[in-house]
Coordinates of C-alpha atoms in Angstrom, one line a residue:
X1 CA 61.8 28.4 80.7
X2 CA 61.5 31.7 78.5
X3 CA 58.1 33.3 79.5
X4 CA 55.8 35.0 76.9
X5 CA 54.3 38.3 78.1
X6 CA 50.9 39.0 76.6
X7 CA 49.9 42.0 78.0
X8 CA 47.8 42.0 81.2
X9 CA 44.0 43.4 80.3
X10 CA 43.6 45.0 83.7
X11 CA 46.3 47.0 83.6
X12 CA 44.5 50.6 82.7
X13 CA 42.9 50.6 85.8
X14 CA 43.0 53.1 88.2
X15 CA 45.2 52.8 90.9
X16 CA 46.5 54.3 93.9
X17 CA 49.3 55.8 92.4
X18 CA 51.4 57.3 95.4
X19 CA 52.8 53.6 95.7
X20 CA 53.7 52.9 92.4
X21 CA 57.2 52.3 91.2
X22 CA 58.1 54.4 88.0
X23 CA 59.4 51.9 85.1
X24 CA 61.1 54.1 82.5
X25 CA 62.3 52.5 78.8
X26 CA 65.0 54.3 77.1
X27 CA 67.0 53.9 74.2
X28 CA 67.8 54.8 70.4
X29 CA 65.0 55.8 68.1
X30 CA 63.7 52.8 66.3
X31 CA 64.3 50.3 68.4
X32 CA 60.6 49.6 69.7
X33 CA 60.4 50.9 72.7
X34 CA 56.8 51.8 71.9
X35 CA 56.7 48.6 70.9
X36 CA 57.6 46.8 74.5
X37 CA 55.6 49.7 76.1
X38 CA 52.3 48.4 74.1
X39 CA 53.1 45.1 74.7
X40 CA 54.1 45.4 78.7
X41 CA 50.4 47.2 78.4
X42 CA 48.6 44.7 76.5
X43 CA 47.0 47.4 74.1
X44 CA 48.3 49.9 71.6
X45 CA 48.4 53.0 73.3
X46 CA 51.9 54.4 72.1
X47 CA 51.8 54.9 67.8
X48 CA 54.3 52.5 66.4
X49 CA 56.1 53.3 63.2
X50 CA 59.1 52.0 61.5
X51 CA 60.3 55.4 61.1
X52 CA 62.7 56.8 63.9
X53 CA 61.5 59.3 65.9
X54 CA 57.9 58.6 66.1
X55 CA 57.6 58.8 69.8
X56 CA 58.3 62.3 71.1
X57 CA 56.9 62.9 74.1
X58 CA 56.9 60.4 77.4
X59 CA 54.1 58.8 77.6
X60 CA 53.1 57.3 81.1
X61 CA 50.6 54.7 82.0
X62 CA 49.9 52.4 85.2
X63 CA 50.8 48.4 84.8
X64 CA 50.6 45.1 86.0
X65 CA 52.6 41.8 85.8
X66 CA 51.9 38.9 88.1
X67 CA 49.8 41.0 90.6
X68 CA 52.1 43.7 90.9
X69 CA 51.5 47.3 90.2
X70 CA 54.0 50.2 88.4
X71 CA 54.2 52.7 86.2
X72 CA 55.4 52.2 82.7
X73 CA 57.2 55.6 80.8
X74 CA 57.8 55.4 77.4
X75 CA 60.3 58.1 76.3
X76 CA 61.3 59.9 72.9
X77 CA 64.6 58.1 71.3
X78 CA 67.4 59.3 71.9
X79 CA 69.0 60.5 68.6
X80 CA 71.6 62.8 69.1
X81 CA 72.5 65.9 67.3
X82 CA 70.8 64.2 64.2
X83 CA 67.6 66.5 64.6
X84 CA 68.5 69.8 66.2
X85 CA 65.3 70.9 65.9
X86 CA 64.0 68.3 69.0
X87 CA 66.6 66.8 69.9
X88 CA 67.4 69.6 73.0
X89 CA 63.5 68.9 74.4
X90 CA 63.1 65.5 73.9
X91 CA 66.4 65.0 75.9
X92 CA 65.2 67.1 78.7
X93 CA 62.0 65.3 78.4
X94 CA 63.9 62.2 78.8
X95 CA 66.5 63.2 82.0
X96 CA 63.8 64.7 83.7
X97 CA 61.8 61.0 83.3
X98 CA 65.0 58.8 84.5
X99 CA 65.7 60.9 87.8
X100 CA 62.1 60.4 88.6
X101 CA 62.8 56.3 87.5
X102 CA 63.0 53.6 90.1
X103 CA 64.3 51.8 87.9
X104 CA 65.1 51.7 83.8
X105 CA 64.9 49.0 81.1
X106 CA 67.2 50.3 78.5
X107 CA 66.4 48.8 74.9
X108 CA 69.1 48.2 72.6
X109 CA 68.3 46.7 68.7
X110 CA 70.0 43.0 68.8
X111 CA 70.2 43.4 64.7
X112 CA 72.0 46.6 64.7
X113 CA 74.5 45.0 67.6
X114 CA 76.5 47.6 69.7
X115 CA 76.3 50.7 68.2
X116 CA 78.5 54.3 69.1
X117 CA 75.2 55.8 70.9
X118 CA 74.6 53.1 72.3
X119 CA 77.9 52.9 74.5
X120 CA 77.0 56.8 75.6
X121 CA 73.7 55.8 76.5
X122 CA 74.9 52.9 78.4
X123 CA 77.8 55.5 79.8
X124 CA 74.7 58.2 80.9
X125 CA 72.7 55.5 82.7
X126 CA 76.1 54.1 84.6
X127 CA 76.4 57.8 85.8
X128 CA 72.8 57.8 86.8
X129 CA 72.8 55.3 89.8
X130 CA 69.5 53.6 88.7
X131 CA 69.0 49.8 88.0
X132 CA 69.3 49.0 84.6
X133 CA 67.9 46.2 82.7
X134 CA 69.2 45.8 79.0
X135 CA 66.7 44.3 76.6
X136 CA 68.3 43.2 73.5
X137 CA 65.2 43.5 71.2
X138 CA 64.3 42.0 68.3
X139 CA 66.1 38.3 69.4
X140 CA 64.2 35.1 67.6
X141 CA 65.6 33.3 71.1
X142 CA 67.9 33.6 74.4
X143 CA 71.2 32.4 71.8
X144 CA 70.4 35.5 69.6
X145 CA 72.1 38.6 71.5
X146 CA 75.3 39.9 70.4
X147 CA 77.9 39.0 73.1
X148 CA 79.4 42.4 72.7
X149 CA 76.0 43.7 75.0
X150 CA 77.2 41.9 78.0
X151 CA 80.5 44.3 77.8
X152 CA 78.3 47.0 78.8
X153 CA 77.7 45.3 82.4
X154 CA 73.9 45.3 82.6
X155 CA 71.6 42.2 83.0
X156 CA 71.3 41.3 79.2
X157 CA 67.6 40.0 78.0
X158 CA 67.1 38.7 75.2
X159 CA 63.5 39.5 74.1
X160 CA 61.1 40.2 70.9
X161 CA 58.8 43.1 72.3
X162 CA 56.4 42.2 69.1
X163 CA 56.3 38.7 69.6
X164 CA 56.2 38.7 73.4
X165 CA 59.3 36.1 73.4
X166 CA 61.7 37.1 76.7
X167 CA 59.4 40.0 78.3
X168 CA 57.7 38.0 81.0
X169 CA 61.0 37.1 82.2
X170 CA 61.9 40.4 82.1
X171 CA 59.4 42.1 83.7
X172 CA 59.6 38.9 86.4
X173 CA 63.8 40.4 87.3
X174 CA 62.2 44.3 87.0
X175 CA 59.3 43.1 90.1
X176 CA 62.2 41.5 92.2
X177 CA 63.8 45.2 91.6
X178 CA 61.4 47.5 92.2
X179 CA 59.7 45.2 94.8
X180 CA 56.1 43.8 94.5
X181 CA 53.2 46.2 95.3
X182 CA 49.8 45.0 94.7
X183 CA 47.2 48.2 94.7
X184 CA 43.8 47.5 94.4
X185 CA 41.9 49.0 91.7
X186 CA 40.3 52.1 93.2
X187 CA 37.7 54.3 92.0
X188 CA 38.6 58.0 90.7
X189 CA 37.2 61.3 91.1
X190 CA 39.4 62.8 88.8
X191 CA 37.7 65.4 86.0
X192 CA 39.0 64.0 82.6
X193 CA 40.4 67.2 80.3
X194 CA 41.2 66.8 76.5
X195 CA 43.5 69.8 75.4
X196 CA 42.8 69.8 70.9
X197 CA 43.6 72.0 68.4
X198 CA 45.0 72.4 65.5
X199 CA 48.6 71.9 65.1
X200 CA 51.5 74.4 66.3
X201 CA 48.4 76.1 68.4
X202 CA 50.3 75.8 71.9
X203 CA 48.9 72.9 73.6
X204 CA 51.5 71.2 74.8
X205 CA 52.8 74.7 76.3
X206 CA 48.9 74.9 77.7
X207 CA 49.5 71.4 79.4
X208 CA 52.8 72.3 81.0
X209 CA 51.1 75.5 82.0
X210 CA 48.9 73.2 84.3
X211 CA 51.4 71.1 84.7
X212 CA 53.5 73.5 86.2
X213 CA 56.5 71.7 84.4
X214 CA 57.5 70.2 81.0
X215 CA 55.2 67.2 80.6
X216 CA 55.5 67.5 76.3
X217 CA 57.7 68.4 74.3
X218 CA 58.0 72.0 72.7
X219 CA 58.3 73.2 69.7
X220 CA 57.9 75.5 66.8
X221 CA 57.5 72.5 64.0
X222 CA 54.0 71.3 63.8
X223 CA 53.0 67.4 64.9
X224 CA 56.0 67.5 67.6
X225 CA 53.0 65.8 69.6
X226 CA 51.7 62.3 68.2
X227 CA 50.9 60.6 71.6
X228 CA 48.5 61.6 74.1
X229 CA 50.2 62.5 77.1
X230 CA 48.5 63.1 80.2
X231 CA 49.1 64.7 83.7
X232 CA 47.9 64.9 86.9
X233 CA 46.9 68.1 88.0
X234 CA 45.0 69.1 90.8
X235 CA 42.1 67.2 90.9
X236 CA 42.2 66.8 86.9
X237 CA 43.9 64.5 84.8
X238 CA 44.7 66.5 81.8
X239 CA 45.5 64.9 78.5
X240 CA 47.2 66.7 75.5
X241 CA 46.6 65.6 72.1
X242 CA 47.7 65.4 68.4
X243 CA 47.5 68.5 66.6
X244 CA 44.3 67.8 63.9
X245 CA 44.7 68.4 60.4
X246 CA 42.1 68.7 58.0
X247 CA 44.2 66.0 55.5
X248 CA 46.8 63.6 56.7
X249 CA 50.4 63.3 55.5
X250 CA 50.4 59.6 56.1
X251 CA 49.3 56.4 57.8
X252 CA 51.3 58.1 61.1
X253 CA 49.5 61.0 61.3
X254 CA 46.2 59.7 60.5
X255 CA 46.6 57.1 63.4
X256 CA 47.3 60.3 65.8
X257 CA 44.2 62.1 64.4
X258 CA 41.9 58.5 65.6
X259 CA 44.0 58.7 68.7
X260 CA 43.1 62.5 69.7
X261 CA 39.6 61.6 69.2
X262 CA 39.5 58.6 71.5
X263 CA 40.9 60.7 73.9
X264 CA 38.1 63.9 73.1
X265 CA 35.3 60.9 73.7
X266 CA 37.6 59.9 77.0
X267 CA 37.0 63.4 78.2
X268 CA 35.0 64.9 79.6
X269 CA 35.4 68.4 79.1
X270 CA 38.2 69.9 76.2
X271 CA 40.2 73.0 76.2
X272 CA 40.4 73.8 72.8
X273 CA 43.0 75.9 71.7
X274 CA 42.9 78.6 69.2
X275 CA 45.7 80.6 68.1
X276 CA 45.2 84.4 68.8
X277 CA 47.4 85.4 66.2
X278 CA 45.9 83.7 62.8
X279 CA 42.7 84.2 62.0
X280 CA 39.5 81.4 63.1
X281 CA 40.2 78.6 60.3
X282 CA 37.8 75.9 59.2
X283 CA 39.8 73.1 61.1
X284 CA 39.0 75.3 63.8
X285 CA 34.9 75.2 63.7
X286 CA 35.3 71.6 62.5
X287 CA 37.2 70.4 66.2
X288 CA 34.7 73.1 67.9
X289 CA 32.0 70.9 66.0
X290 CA 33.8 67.4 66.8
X291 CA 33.6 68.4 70.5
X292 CA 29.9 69.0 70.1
X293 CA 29.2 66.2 68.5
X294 CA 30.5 64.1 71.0
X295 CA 28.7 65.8 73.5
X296 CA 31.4 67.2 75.7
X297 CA 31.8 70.5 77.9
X298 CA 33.9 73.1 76.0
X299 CA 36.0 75.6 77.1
X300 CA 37.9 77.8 74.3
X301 CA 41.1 78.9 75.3
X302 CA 42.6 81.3 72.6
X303 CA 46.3 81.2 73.2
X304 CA 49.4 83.2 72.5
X305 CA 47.7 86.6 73.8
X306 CA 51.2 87.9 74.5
X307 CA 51.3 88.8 70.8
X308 CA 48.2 91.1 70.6
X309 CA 48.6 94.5 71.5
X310 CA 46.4 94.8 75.3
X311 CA 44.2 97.6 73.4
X312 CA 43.3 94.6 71.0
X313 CA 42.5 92.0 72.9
X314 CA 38.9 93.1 72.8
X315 CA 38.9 92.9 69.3
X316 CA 39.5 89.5 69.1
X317 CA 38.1 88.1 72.2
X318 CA 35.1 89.8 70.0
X319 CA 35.9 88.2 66.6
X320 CA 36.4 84.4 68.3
X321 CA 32.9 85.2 70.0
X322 CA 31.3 86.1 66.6
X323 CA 33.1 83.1 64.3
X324 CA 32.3 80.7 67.2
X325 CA 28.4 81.7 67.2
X326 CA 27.5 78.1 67.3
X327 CA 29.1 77.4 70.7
X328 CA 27.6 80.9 71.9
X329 CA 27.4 79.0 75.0
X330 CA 31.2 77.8 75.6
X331 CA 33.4 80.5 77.3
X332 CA 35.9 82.2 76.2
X333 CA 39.7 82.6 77.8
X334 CA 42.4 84.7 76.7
X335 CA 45.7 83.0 77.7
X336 CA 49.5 83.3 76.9
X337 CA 50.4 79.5 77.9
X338 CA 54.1 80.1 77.6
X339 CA 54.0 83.7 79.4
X340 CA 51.7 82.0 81.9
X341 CA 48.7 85.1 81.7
X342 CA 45.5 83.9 82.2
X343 CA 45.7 80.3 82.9
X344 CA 45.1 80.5 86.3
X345 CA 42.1 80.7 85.6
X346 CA 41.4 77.7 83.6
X347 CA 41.1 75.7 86.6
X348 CA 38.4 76.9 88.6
X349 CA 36.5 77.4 84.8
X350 CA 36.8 73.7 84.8
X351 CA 35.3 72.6 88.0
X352 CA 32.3 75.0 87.4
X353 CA 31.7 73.7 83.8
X354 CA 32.2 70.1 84.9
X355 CA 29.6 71.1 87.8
X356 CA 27.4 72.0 84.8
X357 CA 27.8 68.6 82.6
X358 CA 26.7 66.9 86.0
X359 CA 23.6 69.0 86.5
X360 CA 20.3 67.1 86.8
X361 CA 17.3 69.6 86.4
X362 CA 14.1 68.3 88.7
X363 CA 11.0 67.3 86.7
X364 CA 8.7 70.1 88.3
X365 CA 11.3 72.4 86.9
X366 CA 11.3 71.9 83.3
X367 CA 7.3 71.3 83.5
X368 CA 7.2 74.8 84.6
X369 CA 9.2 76.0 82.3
X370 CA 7.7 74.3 79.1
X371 CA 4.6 75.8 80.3
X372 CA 6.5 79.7 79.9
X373 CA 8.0 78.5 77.0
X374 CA 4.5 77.9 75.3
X375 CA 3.3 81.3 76.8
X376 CA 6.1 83.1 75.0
X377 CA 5.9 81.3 71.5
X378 CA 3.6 79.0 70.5
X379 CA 5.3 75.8 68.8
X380 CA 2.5 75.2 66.7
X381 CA 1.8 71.9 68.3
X382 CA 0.6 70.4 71.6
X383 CA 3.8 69.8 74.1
X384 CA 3.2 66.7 76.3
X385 CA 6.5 66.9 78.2
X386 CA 10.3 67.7 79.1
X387 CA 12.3 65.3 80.5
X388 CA 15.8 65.3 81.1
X389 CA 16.8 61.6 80.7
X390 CA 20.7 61.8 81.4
X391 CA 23.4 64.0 82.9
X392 CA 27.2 63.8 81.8
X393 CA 26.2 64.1 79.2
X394 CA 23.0 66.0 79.8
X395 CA 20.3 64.6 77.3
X396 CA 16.5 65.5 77.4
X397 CA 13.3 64.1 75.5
X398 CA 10.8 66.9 74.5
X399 CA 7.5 64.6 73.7
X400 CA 5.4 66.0 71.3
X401 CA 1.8 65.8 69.3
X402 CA 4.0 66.0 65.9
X403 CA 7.4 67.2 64.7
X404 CA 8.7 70.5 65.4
X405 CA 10.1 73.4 63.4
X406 CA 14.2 73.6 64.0
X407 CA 14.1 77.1 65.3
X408 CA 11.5 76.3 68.2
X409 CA 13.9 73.4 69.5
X410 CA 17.2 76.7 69.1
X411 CA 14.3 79.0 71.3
X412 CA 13.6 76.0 73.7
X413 CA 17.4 75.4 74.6
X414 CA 18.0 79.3 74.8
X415 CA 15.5 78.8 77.1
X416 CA 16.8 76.1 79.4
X417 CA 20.2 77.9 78.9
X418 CA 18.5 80.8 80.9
X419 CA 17.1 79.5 83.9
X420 CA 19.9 76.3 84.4
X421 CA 22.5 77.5 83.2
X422 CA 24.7 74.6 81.0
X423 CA 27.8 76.7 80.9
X424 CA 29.9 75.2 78.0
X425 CA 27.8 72.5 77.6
X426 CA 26.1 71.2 74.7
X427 CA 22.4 70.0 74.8
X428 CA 20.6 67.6 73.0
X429 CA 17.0 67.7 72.4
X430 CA 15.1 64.7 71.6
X431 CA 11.8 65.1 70.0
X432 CA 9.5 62.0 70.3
X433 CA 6.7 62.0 68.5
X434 CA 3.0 60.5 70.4
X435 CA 0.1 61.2 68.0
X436 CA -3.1 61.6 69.3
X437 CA -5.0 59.3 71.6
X438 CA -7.6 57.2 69.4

């Protein structure tokens, strides 16, 4: 009997991933493999779009069917020499994923039947010597797939990746493949990392930096990223976004813009990129200011250094410092992502501001230093006490006899700034208002 697959709920859990099977899903563009990828998932991770090409970059996440573990990859369509302008990196992008593959589901578009790219897809895979499942999408039941797909010589599956029709059985044949491995959901240490920016500002070049190898795709047109993708490095997992615009095109690009901030909130400390040759814009304070607002460490990388003169560099490490006043505390890196200057240094930054979004300051400590703070400026009302209520993010509660002026609570953080520390971290100051005892 045809199974319906509905999407496990457990599967973003963290698992031990060294024993994990890779799962890649290749094919034309348009013919939903984000679509089966968010369905094998259960929730809508990859952005679906009838337009081709929508998915650029692979996008890899851990899943689950019947108690067995694997990775799922969901790659850019393959679309020939239709679009020059990608069509070189996403191909890498996907090569790269199917020689890492244990195995590969490769979706073809039952209503558009056997199509010329299709037979040199099928040819490429052959060549490959990895298992191949063929999943003759969009198929209203088993009857439905073109004969002509059994020619090619793979198992055929008929499936609807929307509907869930056909996946369960074939994700049942792709277990008996890759063999069953049940991990048990594990706990992680890993620092979360959100690379944003504006678009075309080098963060996918930043992540592969890390990376130490082509995780995204590159390029010079702007919004060549619409997915997160993520990678393992070190002991961070490191997540590039959508570039964000201060308007949206369309639907497509707004959904990456609400995708990039889930992500940012996922994080726990950003890299945000700035471009060293174009002046700070407003969509630059304004994802400086998102960052803030979800109260994440910061770390401003200003990118493509390589193009400034080394007797300027100062100038503008200067000029971001000044136009990015309001994160006076975040620090500032001067890095050429694709000339690979400066970003070895992003690494040890991060441990030591993630160190600092962790930091719990003792009671008896910010007692004594309320009492300095008083001696050097008087608030103009009685101060009951300081209390630091939460760490990652850290949040304290300043208790009060009434409300205070805006520019003591900017002198008290300067203050806790300069006997904690907080490095790239931004504060938030509670005032709680107690009026006098009756």
């Amino acid at each position: 009997m045809a199974s319906t697959c509905r999407g496990p709920r457990s599967c973003l859990k963290i698992y031990n991933t060294m024993k994990l099977p890779l799962v890649a899903i290749i094919g034309r563009v348009n013919t939903g493999k984000s679509t089966l990828f968010n369905r094998i998932l259960g929730k809508p991770l990859a952005v679906t779009d009838e337009r081709p090409g929508v998915t650029r970059d692979a996008i890899k996440k851990p899943a689950e069917h019947d108690g067995s573990g694997f990775f799922i990859v969901d790659t850019g369509g393959f679309m020939g020499e239709e679009n020059p302008a990608l069509w070189p990196e996403v191909k890498k992008r996907i090569e790269s994923v199917v020689r890492e593959a244990d195995a590969v589901i490769f979706l073809v578009d039952s209503k558009d039947g056997l199509l010329p790219l299709d037979k040199e897809i099928a040819s490429w895979l052959r060549r490959s010597g990895k298992p191949v499942l063929l999943a003759a999408n969009k198929c209203d039941s088993k009857k439905s797939a073109p004969q002509e797909f059994y020619a090619l010589g793979f198992e055929v599956f008929p499936i609807s990746a929307l509907r869930g029709h056909g996946v369960g059985d074939l994700l049942d044949r792709l277990i008996e493949i890759v063999g069953r491995f049940r991990p048990l959901p594990q706990k992680t240490d890993l620092i979360r990392i959100s690379i944003i920016g504006k678009p075309n500002v080098g963060k996918s070049s930043l992540l592969n930096a890390l990376a130490g190898k082509e995780e995204a795709v590159i390029s010079p047109l702007p919004g060549t990223t619409r997915d997160p993708v993520e990678a393992v490095v070190g002991d961070c997992l490191v997540v590039d976004t959508a570039g964000i615009k201060r308007k949206f095109a369309d639907e497509l690009e707004y959904y990456s813009y609400l995708r990039s901030l889930r992500t940012l909130r996922y994080g726990e400390i950003c890299l945000v990129v700035l471009d060293a040759s174009q002046e700070i814009a407003r969509i630059d304070k304004k994802i400086v200011n998102l960052a803030i607002k979800e109260t994440r460490g910061i770390i401003l990388c200003v990118n493509k250094i390589d193009l400034i003169p080394k007797k300027k560099r100062g100038d503008i490490l200067n000029l971001v410092k000044r136009e990015m006043a309001f994160a006076y505390w975040a620090p500032v890196l001067l890095v050429s992502a694709l000339a690979r200057e400066g970003t070895d240094e992003i690494p040890g930054l991060i441990k030591a501001v993630h160190r600092e979004f962790h930091r719990q300051v003792g009671q008896d400590a910010l007692y004594e230093l309320l009492l300095e703070a008083v001696r050097k400026s008087s608030p103009g009302t009685m101060l009951l006490s300081l209390k630091q209520t939460r760490s990652a993010p850290p949040f304290f509660r300043l208790t009060a006899r009434s409300d205070l002026r805006a520019e003591y609570l900017s002198f008290l953080e300067r203050e806790i700034r300069a006997r904690f520390g907080f490095t790239g971290i931004p504060l938030r100051i509670e005032v709680c208002v107690a009026g006098p005892k009756r």
